[in-house]
Tab-separated table of C-alpha atoms and ligand atoms in Angstrom:
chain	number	residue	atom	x	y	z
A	27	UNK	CA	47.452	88.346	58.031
A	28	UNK	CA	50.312	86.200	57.065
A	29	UNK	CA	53.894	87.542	57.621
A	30	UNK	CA	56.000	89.635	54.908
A	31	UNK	CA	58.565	87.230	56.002
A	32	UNK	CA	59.544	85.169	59.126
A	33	UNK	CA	62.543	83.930	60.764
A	34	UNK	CA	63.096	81.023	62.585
A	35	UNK	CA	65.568	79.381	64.571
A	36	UNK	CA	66.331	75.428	64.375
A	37	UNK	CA	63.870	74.488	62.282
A	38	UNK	CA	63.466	70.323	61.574
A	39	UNK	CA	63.394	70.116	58.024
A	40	UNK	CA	61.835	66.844	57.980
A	41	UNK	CA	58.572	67.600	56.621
A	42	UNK	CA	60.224	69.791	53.952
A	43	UNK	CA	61.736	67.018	52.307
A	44	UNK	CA	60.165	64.635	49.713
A	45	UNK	CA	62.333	61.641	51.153
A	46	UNK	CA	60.706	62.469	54.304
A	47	UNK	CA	64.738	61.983	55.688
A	48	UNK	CA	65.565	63.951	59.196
A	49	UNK	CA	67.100	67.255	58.972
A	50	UNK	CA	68.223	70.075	60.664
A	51	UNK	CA	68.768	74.118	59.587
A	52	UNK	CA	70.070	76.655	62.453
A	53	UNK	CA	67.834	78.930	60.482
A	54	UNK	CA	64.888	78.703	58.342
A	55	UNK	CA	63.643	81.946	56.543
A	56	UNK	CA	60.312	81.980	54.857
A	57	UNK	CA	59.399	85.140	52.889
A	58	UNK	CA	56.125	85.640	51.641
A	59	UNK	CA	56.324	88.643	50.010
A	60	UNK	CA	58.985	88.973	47.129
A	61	UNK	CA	59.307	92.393	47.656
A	62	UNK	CA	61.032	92.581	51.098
A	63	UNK	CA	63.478	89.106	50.243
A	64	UNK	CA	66.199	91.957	49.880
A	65	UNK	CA	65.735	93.229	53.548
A	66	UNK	CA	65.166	89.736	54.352
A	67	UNK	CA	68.609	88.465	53.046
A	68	UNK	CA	69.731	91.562	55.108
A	69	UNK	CA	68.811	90.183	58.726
A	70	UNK	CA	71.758	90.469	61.246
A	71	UNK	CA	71.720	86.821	61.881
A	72	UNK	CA	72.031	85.253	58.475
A	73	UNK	CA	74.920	87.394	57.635
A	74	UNK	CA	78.001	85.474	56.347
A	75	UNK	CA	75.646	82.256	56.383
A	76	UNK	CA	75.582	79.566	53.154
A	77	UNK	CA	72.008	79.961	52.233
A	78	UNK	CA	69.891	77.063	50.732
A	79	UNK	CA	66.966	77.203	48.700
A	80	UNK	CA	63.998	74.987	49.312
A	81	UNK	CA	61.418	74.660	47.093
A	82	UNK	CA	58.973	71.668	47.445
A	83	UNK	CA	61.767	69.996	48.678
A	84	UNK	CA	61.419	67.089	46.132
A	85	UNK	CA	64.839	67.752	44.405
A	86	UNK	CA	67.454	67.244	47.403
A	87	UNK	CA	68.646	64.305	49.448
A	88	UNK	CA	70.166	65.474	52.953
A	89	UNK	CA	72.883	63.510	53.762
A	90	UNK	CA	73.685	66.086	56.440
A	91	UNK	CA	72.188	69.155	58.228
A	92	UNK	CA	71.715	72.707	56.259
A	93	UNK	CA	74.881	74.444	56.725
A	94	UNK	CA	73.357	77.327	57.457
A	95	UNK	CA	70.152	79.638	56.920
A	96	UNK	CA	67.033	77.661	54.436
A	97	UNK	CA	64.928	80.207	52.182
A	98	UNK	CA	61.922	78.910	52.103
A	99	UNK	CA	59.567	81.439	49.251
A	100	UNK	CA	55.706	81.530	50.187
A	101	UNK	CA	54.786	83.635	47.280
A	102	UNK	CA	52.770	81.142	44.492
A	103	UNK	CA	50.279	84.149	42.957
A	104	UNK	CA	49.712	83.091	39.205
A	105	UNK	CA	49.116	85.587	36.769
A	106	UNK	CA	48.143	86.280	33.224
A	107	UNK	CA	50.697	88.983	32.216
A	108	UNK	CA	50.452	89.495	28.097
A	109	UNK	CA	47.251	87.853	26.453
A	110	UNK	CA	47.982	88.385	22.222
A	111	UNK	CA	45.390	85.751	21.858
A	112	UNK	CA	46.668	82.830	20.625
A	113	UNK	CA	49.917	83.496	22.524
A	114	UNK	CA	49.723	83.944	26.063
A	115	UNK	CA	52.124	84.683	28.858
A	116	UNK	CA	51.497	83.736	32.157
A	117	UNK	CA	53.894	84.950	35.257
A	118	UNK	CA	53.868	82.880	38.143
A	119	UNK	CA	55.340	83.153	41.595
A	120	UNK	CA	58.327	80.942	42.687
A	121	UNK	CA	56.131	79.399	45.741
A	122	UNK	CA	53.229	77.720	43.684
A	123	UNK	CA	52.900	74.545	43.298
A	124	UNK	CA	53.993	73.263	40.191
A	125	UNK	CA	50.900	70.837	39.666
A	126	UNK	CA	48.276	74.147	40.583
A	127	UNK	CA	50.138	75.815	37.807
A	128	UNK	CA	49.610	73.164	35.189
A	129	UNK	CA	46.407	72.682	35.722
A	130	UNK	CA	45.306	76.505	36.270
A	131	UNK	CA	46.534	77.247	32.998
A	132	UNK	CA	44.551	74.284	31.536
A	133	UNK	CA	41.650	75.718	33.043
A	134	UNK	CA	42.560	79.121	31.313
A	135	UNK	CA	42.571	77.171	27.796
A	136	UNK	CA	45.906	77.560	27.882
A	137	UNK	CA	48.298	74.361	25.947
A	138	UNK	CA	52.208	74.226	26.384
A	139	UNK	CA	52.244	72.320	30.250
A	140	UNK	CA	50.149	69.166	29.719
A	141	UNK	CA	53.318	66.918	29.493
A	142	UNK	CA	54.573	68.373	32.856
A	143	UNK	CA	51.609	67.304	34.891
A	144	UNK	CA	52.066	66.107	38.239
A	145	UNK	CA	55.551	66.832	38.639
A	146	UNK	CA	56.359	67.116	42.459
A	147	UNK	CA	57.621	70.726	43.770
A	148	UNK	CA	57.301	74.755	43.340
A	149	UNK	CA	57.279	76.875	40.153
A	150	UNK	CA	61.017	78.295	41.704
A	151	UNK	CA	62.366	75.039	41.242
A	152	UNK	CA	61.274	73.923	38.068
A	153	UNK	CA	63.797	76.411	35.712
A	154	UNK	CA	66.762	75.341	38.233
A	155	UNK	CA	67.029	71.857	37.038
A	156	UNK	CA	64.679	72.425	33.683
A	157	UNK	CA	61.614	69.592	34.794
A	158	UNK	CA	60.911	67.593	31.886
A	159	UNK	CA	58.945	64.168	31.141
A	160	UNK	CA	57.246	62.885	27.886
A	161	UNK	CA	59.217	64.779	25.456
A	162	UNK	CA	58.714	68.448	26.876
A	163	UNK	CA	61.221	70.301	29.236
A	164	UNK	CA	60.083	73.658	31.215
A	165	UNK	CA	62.745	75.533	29.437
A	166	UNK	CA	61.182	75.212	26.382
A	167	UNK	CA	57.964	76.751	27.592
A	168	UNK	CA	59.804	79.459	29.852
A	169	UNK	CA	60.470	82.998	27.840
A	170	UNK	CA	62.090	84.710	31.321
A	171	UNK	CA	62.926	83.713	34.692
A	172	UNK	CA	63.240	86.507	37.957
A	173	UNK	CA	65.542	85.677	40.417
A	174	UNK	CA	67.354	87.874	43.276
A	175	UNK	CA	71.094	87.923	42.289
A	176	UNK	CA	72.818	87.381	45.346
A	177	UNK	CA	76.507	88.888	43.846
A	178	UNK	CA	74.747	91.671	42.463
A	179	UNK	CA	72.475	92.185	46.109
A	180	UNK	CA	69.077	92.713	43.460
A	181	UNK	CA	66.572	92.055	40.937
A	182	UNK	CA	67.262	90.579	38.006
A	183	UNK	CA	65.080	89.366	34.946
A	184	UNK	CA	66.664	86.525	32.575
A	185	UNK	CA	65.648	85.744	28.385
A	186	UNK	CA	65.780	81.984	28.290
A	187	UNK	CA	69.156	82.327	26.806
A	188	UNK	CA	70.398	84.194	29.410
A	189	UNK	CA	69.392	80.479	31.540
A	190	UNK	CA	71.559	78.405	29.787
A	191	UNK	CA	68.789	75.471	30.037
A	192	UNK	CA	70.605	71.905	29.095
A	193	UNK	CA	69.030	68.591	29.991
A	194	UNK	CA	68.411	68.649	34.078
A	195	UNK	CA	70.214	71.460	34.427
A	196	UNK	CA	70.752	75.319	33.440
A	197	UNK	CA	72.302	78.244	34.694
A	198	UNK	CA	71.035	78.294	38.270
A	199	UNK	CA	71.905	74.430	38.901
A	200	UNK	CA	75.495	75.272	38.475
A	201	UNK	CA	75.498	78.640	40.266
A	202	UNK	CA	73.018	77.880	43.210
A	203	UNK	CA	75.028	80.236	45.611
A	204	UNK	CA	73.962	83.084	43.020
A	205	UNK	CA	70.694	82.541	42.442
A	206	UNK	CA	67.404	82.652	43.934
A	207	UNK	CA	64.561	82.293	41.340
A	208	UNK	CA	61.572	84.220	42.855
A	209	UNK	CA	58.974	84.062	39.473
A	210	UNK	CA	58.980	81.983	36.162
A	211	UNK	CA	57.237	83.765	32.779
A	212	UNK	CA	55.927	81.406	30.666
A	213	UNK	CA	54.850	81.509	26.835
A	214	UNK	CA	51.844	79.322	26.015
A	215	UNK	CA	49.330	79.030	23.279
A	216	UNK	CA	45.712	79.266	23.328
A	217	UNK	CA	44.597	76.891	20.253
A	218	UNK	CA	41.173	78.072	18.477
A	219	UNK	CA	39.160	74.927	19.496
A	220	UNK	CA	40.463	72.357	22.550
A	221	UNK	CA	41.585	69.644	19.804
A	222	UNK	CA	43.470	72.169	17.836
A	223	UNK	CA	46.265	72.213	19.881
A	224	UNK	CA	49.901	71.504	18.983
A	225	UNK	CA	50.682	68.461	21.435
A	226	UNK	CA	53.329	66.137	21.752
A	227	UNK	CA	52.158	62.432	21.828
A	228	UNK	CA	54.943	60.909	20.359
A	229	UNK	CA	56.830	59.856	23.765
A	230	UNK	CA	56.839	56.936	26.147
A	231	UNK	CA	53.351	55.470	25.768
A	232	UNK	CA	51.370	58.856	25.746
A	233	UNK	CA	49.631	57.907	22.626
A	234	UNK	CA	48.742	54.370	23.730
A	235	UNK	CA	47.582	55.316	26.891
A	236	UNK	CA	45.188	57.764	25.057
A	237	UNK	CA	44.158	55.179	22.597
A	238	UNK	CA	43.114	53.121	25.330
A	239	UNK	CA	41.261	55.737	27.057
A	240	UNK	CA	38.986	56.113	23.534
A	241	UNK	CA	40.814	59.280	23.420
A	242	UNK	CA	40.669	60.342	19.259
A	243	UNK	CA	40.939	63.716	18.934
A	244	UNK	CA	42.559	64.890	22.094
A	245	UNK	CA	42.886	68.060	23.945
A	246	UNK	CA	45.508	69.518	26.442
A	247	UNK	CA	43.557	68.169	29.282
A	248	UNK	CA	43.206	64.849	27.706
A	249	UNK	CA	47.260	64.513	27.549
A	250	UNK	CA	47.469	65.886	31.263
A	251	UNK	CA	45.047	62.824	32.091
A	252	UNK	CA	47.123	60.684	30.084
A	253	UNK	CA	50.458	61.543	32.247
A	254	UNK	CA	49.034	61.759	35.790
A	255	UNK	CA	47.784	58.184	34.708
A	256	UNK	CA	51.297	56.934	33.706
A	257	UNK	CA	52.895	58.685	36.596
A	258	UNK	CA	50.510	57.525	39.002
A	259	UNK	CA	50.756	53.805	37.943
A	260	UNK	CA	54.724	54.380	37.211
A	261	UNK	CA	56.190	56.534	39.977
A	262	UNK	CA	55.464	56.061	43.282
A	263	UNK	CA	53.646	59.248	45.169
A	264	UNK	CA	55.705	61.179	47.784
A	265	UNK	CA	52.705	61.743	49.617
A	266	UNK	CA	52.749	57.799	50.692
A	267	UNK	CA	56.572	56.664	50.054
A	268	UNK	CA	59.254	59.114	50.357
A	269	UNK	CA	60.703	59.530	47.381
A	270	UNK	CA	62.266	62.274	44.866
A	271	UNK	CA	61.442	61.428	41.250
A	272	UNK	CA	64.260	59.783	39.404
A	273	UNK	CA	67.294	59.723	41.511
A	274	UNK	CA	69.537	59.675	38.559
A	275	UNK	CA	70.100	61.359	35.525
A	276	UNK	CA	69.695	58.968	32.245
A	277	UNK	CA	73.598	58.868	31.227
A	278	UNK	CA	75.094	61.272	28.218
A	279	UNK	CA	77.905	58.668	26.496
A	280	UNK	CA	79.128	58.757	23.346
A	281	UNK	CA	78.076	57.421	20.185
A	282	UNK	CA	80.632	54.657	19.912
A	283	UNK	CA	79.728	53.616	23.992
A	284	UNK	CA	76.312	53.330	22.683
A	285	UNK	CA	76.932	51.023	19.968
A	286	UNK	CA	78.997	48.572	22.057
A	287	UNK	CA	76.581	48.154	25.201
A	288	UNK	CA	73.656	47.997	22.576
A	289	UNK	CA	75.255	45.206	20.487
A	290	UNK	CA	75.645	43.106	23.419
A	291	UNK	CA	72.280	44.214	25.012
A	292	UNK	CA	69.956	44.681	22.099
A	293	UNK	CA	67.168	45.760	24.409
A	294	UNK	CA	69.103	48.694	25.747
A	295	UNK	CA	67.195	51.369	25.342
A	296	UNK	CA	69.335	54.576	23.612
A	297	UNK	CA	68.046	58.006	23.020
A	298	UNK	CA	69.221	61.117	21.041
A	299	UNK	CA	71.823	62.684	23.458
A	300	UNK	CA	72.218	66.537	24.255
A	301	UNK	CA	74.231	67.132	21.297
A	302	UNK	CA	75.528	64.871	18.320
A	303	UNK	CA	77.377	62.716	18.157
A	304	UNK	CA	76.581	61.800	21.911
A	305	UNK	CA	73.494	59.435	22.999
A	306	UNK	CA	71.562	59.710	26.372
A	307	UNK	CA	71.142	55.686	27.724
A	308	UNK	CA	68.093	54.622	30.224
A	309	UNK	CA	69.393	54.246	33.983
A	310	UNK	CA	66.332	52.895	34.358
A	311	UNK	CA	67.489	50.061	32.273
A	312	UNK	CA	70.887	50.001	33.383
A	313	UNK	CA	69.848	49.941	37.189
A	314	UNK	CA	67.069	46.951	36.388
A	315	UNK	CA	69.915	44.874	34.526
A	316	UNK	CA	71.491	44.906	37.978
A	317	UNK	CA	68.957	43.242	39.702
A	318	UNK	CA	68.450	46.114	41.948
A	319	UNK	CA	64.586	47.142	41.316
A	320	UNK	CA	63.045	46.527	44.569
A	321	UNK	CA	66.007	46.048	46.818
A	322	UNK	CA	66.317	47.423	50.421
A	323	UNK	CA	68.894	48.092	52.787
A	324	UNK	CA	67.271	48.703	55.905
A	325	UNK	CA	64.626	51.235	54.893
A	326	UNK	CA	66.488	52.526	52.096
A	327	UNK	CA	65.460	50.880	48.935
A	328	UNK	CA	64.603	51.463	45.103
A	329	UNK	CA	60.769	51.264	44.526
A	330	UNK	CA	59.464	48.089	43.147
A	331	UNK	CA	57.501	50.361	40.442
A	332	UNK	CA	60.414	52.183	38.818
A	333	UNK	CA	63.947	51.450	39.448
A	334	UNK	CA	65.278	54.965	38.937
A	335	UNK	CA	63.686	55.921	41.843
A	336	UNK	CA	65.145	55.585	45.639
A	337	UNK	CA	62.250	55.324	48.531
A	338	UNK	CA	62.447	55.722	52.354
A	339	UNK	CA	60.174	52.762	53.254
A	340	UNK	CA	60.178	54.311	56.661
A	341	UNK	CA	62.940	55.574	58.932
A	342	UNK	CA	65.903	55.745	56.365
A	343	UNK	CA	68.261	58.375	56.916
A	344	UNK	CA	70.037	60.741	54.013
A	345	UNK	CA	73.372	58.778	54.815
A	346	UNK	CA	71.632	55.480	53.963
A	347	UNK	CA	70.027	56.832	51.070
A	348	UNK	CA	73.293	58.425	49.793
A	349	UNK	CA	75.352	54.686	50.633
A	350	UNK	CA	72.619	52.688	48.833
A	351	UNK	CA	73.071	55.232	45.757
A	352	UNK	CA	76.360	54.913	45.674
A	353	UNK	CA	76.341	51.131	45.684
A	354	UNK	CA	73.713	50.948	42.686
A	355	UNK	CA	76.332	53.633	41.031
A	356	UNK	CA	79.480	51.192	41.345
A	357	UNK	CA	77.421	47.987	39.926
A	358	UNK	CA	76.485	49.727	36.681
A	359	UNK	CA	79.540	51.438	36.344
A	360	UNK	CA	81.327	47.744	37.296
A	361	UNK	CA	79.023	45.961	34.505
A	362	UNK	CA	78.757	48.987	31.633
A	363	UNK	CA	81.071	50.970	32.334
A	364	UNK	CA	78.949	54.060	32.608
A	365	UNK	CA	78.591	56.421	35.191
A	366	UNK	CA	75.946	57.772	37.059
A	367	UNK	CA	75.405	60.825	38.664
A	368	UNK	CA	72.214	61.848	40.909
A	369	UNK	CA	69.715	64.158	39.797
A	370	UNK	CA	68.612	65.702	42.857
A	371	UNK	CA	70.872	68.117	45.245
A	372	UNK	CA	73.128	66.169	47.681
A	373	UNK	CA	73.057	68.247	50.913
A	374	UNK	CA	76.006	67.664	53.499
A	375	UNK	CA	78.191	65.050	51.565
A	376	UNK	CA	80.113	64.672	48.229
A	377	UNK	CA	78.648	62.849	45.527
B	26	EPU	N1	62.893	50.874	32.423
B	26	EPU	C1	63.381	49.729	32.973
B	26	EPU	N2	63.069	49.438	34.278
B	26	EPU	C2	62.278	50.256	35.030
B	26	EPU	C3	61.755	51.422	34.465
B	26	EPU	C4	62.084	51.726	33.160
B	26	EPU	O1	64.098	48.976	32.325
B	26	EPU	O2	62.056	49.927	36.213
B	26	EPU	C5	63.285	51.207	31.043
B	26	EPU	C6	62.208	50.913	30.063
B	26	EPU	O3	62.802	50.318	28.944
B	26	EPU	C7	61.668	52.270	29.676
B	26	EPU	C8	62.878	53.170	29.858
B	26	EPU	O4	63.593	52.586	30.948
B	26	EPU	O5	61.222	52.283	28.369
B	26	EPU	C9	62.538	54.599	30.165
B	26	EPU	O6	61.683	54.665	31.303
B	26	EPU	P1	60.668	55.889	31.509
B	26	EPU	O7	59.822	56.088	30.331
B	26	EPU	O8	59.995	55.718	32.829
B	26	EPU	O9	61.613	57.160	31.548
B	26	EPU	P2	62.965	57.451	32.326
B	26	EPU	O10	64.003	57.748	31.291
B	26	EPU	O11	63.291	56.396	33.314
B	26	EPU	C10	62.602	60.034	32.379
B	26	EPU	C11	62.686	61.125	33.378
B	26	EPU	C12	61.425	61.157	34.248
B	26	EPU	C13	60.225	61.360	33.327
B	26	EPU	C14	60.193	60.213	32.320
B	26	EPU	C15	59.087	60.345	31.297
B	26	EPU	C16	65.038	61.452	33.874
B	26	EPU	C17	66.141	61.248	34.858
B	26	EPU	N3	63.862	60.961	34.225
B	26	EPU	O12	62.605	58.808	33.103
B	26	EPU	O13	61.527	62.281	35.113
B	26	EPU	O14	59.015	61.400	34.065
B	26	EPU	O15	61.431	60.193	31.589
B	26	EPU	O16	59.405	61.359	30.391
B	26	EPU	O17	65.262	62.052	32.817
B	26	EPU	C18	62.329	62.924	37.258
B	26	EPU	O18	63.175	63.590	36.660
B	26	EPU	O19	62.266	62.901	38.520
B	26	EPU	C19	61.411	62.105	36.491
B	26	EPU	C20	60.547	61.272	37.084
């Protein structure tokens, strides 16, 4: 029988981490069942500890050692909770794997994930920094998230207002000493027939890439096929190059930023931003234009597939990672005058 919970005392993190990096935590604390996390949180030795919270470990660098205790959640049960017919919610525990979820609730007939496919790391994780790719973000799909409220020492149940969701980011990103997200409650839709279903094709090649596949009336599966395809000839896998997804966030600037860099660099490519009058630029772009897609220090480097994402082509550490992030940072910043900031969670150093 597994364990409610266990605790554990110097754990090596290095497996736990999508970089693959070396890492350290004086404790690691896995709890399997969400009902005893309170008592959990409670044991004598983690008292007065920081506490991080790893999911999949495919949103953090570690430029450093854990501080102090990691919460590690084992409980992934997925669940139909509400079932109205054509709407659907489905609950599912913080330790799944967000992948199993999308494509269990495919194989429910359920629509509302497809664009999410493939997307390394838990269900817990997703809300914190609101996944998105190909024009969907989880925080439009989410109607509550549960999380332990670590102020408060209990349960709590958030509306999707109440989690603030922006572009990478929401309520828990900028609280993460408050919040531990234990289960995610989604709303989806179950369309009449497969190709009845309201999908979004409109974004980065999704439609081509099902026009090439013969694709003419597609389903929810067939756009889940589409993206793993992009993503698997885009992004390179963590499960053979350490890696976590984009390592920056494409950069909010204003409108009149926008204008200049794009009349001197037609090709730039410049999105709606979160809000008008602001527009969101590629870093992607910005990062290529420096010449720095496939460069390596050592075995630090930026994958010769996508250049917003940093790989460990072997024995990198988090420091090298971080110092070859920063670098790429100061060129674009030198040449556009835009900053970047990283996506994923710097542990143990300053941005
Ligand atoms: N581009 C380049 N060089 C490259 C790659 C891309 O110039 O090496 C340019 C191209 O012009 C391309 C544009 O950048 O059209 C955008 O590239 P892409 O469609 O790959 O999207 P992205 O903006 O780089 C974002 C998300 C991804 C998500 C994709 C697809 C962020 C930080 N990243 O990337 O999310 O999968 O859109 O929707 O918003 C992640 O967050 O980890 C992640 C992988």
């Amino acid at each position: 029988m597994t364990a409610l919970y266990r605790l554990q005392r110097e754990a090596d993190l290095t497996k736990r981490n999508t970089f693959g990096v070396p890492a350290r935590a004086p404790w690691l604390l896995e709890v399997n069942d969400l009902s005893t996390l309170g008592e959990a949180l409670d044991l004598p030795q983690l008292r007065g500890l920081p506490l991080l919270m790893l999911g999949g470990g495919s949103n953090l660098l570690f430029a450093g050692d854990a501080p102090g205790a990691v919460l590690a959640l084992g409980a992934s049960a997925l669940a139909v909770v509400a079932d109205e017919g054509e709407r659907v919610r489905v609950r599912a525990e913080a330790g799944a794997n967000w992948h199993a979820l999308v494509m269990w609730s495919l194989d429910q007939g359920l629509c509302g994930l497809e664009n999410l496919a493939l997307i390394p790391g838990s269900v817990g994780a997703a809300p914190i920094q609101n996944i998105g790719a190909y024009g969907v973000e989880v925080g439009d799909r989410i109607v509550a998230v549960e999380a332990w409220d670590r102020q408060a020492g209990s349960r709590v149940r958030l509306d999707r207002e109440a989690c603030a969701f922006g572009y990478r980011d929401s309520a828990f990103k900028r609280d993460p000493e408050r919040w531990i997200v234990t289960a995610v409650e989604f709303e989806l839709l179950r369309p009449r027939t497969p190709t009845e279903a309201p999908l979004r094709l409109d974004y980065a090649g999704i439609g081509e890439e099902l026009a090439a596949a013969g694709v003419q009336a597609p389903s929810a599966r067939d756009v889940a096929g589409a993206v793993i395809r992009i993503r698997q000839r885009k992004l390179p896998d963590p499960a053979r190059i350490g890696n976590a997804g984009s390592f920056f966030k494409n950069p909010i600037v204003t409108v009149e930023l926008a204008e200049t860099l794009r009349a001197e660099h037609p090709r730039l490519p410049v999105f709606p931003g979160d809000a008008e009058p602001n527009r969101k630029l590629s870093a992607a772009w910005l990062i290529d234009a420096c010449g720095w897609k496939g460069a390596r220090r050592g075995d630090a480097g930026v994958s010769d597939a996508h250049a917003l994402v940093l790989v460990n082509h072997g024995a990198a550490s988090g420091t090298q990672l971080l110092e070859l992030a920063r670098a790429i940072a100061a060129s674009v910043h030198e040449r556009f005058g835009v900053a970047l900031e990283p996506e994923p969670r710097v542990i143990g150093a300053r941005w």
